């Protein structure tokens, strides 16, 4: 039997329950039980024999009538005498409680678990019998009670009769059996005979036998919202509540696993709410699954508008969020707004008039259908649209879009659904600039249900659009493998705690024809459980020693369950991992599993700005390597996570798990989580693989040249701002600032920007030294590996010494070799300015010898090694002569310019700066010597002359400040000082000279309109967190001296305001923010040094963007945007 899908329960709720259980838990023992003869209670009798006494009392602070302990409110309670056990002549006093479902009596008023429960729906009548007595009669039993007086008796009889009458008229009476998820006999610790256990909805009932269950007369029930379940031995398990622990023993380990799974499912249901379900079930058609017809469906696809059972919901999840957005009616309450609930009141029957209009009876799904048929049917119904009712406009895109824009003005959501899933574009342009999309049209006409439906289908894949993804799932290699493994009970969340050997059960496992099955033994004919490999999302290989068995792996199923297997034999587990991996991935992705990966599986992703249509890809992760086969690709890509430009987490609103965004070079890859239990593992692995500041050099975030980003950032800052600082690397900085900066760099160096004025040179210099001194294994790869370097200083002949250094350098790991080369290159540059900074080779060696060798400074040979490396840098590191000469020339130019302009009042010294022509690529960089007074216009002229490019009439050559991902750029005003901009450059941007394609249109626009503008624009604000931005409409007013943003046209006070002179406007928006169009601006508002805000404004068209840019630039520069007589023309 396949293990059942169980919905995930929020982790914080479970943790809080466990914490309370530790306070209330009490072990169940024989002394706590008043054992009575169960066999006697199994006989039918006209009187009631007392059932089992489950001793467990509450403190006086607890109220038994509290609704937290009981599903339904107590109607009446009090003391009554009841018929004594057989053979006794004395009535026994019992505390009796009545609610709408059960009549129960207890040993006393503090007891939690009753001695007997009588289901009201089985009571046939209530009779007065003599003084103060009355009988409660069921179909097979009669219970005699005695009240304190006749008045009290009449009250009980009256209330009982009224309750019975109401219960008979309730529809719930006919539904109870369908709510039972499991039933059967179990041994219970401390009792002589087995009890009959029934799991019904979110309660567990205990009966003396199956006959009592059929008669509606039991012992007690357990509310599972205060319970947890745990296996304790091969056949036993505990059900623990706040008040006591119930210990059960099953007939086999297989039976134990089934009971534990069913009870965990019951706990999940108990922690949920029925409020939404009851509202949606108010429509009779919604009381049956839209796909298979199973009763009480408590899941739904919020974009397809169908209510689903648990089994069908599991299949829908496997289709991905882009096809079906599955949500629970019980646990995802935040998703279920009043408007969404109203949409679902359409009913499954009416929605199926579209989705299932042409379903052949032979293909129709039944509640008992197996998972394979269910998978085929659901995929055909929603992915292919095989059974849908085709709209009359099907295939006519323009007509469909026009019909959609017209229909959303009405309340006909079913017609909208038919149009959308027959091809109408939810995001189509309506032709009205004021109401550009169907959503805005629906909002304008007050059709809130239409808005709700369209919003949930903003990114939905239309039927027939995902056919390519299924080939990836069906092309796995045929693999066979068998053998014994040890398995734990499946879980609904990742296995984080260590599992002891006692938590595992030995199983015979078989992988064949794409099916993974496990059995009680190799002689068993019926399987204990299994799964199709096409339903497995991810294979995770655990590090050795994580669990009781030395080697283990996990399988993540698309139903949400996690399966853990283990073995002590490394070879056996490796064999299984190899077989499962090959059976899991398609043949085209076999390279993904031919290396020591940590996890492999399939994930949904989007690339660039195409976030509306997620695709399916295969990913393999191990250490800092990520291998991936994307949709439509013919080869596997290999990404070094240490060298990516950015790794950030997007947190989705509502119940979603969010996504992770990787920016690698010019590409942005967004991997979606879809609430999958394996996604947090992927995220953690990607974060670990992208570089850890507390690891050795080869585990750091790296540049493209294999140098740690921390080292590169610090050295670049010193090169720009500290080469002439006297005593650089010798003076101490502020310890608190050094520690804080090093902490941020170690956490995520890619996100740290070292800007002049914000950081002191000495602080940054000390951060570099401290990092090199503390990094794991050091630059020389450990103490033992560093000894030959130190010993080399004893060689007297320098040429021989250089040769030994070269051999030792070659023996270093790649990252260590690159880091050492970069550091020595930097120190060589520093000593070139020794006349100003007083740090010659010897002084630098004194500082960096102990730092690089991680020594205390008592061994002078460490300093000698560093001095030798600096002095013989070109020979030891085999530096290209031309490249080295170029670097020396740049330094010479700077020194020469400084010497020529030392007198006060003379022109500013010249500086060599790098500028790219057209775009940043190999061979496009030019080194230009400029002074402080050179403007952007003059810099453009120098670059064009160097390349012999004569400007043509109408060519608007400009200098741009561009980020390295080429996502945003700012055209410099022709009068801006180029050197000031150059020195402000961080590692994430550069200068480019190219034609300004907007300038002609900008000059035309400001020449014919007033310099002001206002209008609606889509707005998003940078709030410090990473992830997808939320764009919403704002009224933007740009006039006079400020930019003002209003929530709507009726607002009198602006939400945001900034002076024009404090703004810097960039063309473009970061791709990871997923702007709604490609016509965007990034506005940086610098109100103060430490008050810098980023606003993102998104336009509907290119012309609109040009008009906003023109207004910004004109207001900032008083209309002077281009020189009247440009030097470019001369």
XYZ file of N, CA, C and O in Angstrom, residues 94 109 297 391 462 488 533 574 588 664 726 775 821 850 915 938 1049 1051:
72
model
N -21.147 9.412 39.338
C -20.351 9.732 38.167
C -20.624 11.171 37.713
O -21.737 11.676 37.830
N -15.116 15.062 38.446
C -15.224 16.231 37.577
C -13.877 16.718 37.046
O -13.828 17.585 36.174
N -13.850 16.948 0.248
C -12.552 17.439 -0.253
C -12.122 18.680 0.538
O -12.896 19.632 0.664
N -14.083 27.196 -26.320
C -14.809 28.440 -26.578
C -14.946 28.658 -28.088
O -14.113 28.217 -28.876
N -1.189 27.961 -19.687
C -2.429 27.530 -20.313
C -2.345 26.053 -20.701
O -1.255 25.522 -20.926
N 12.903 4.433 8.062
C 12.071 5.009 9.122
C 10.676 5.276 8.563
O 10.452 5.204 7.359
N 9.331 6.532 -9.522
C 10.457 7.446 -9.557
C 10.075 8.771 -10.216
O 10.670 9.807 -9.928
N 26.079 3.457 -1.573
C 26.535 4.069 -2.828
C 25.877 3.395 -4.030
O 25.525 4.057 -5.012
N 19.273 12.578 -20.845
C 20.042 13.755 -21.271
C 20.766 14.409 -20.102
O 21.706 15.175 -20.298
N 24.325 35.198 -12.263
C 25.629 34.694 -12.698
C 26.003 35.398 -13.987
O 25.415 35.135 -15.042
N 50.250 57.506 4.865
C 51.502 57.221 5.586
C 51.284 56.105 6.609
O 50.336 56.123 7.386
N 42.032 33.260 8.502
C 41.372 32.354 7.573
C 41.898 30.929 7.761
O 43.095 30.706 8.010
N 49.178 35.507 -5.170
C 49.592 36.362 -6.274
C 48.960 37.738 -6.208
O 49.617 38.758 -6.448
N 54.297 37.708 9.304
C 53.497 36.991 10.324
C 52.029 36.855 9.934
O 51.368 35.894 10.308
N 38.124 53.300 -19.107
C 36.798 53.563 -19.676
C 36.579 52.571 -20.814
O 37.507 52.264 -21.574
N 34.392 66.145 -22.068
C 35.797 66.091 -22.472
C 36.324 64.657 -22.459
O 37.132 64.269 -23.311
N -5.040 59.445 -6.367
C -5.309 60.817 -6.816
C -6.064 61.629 -5.775
O -6.075 62.858 -5.836
N -5.412 61.545 -2.487
C -4.565 61.805 -1.319
C -4.096 63.256 -1.326
O -3.737 63.810 -2.366
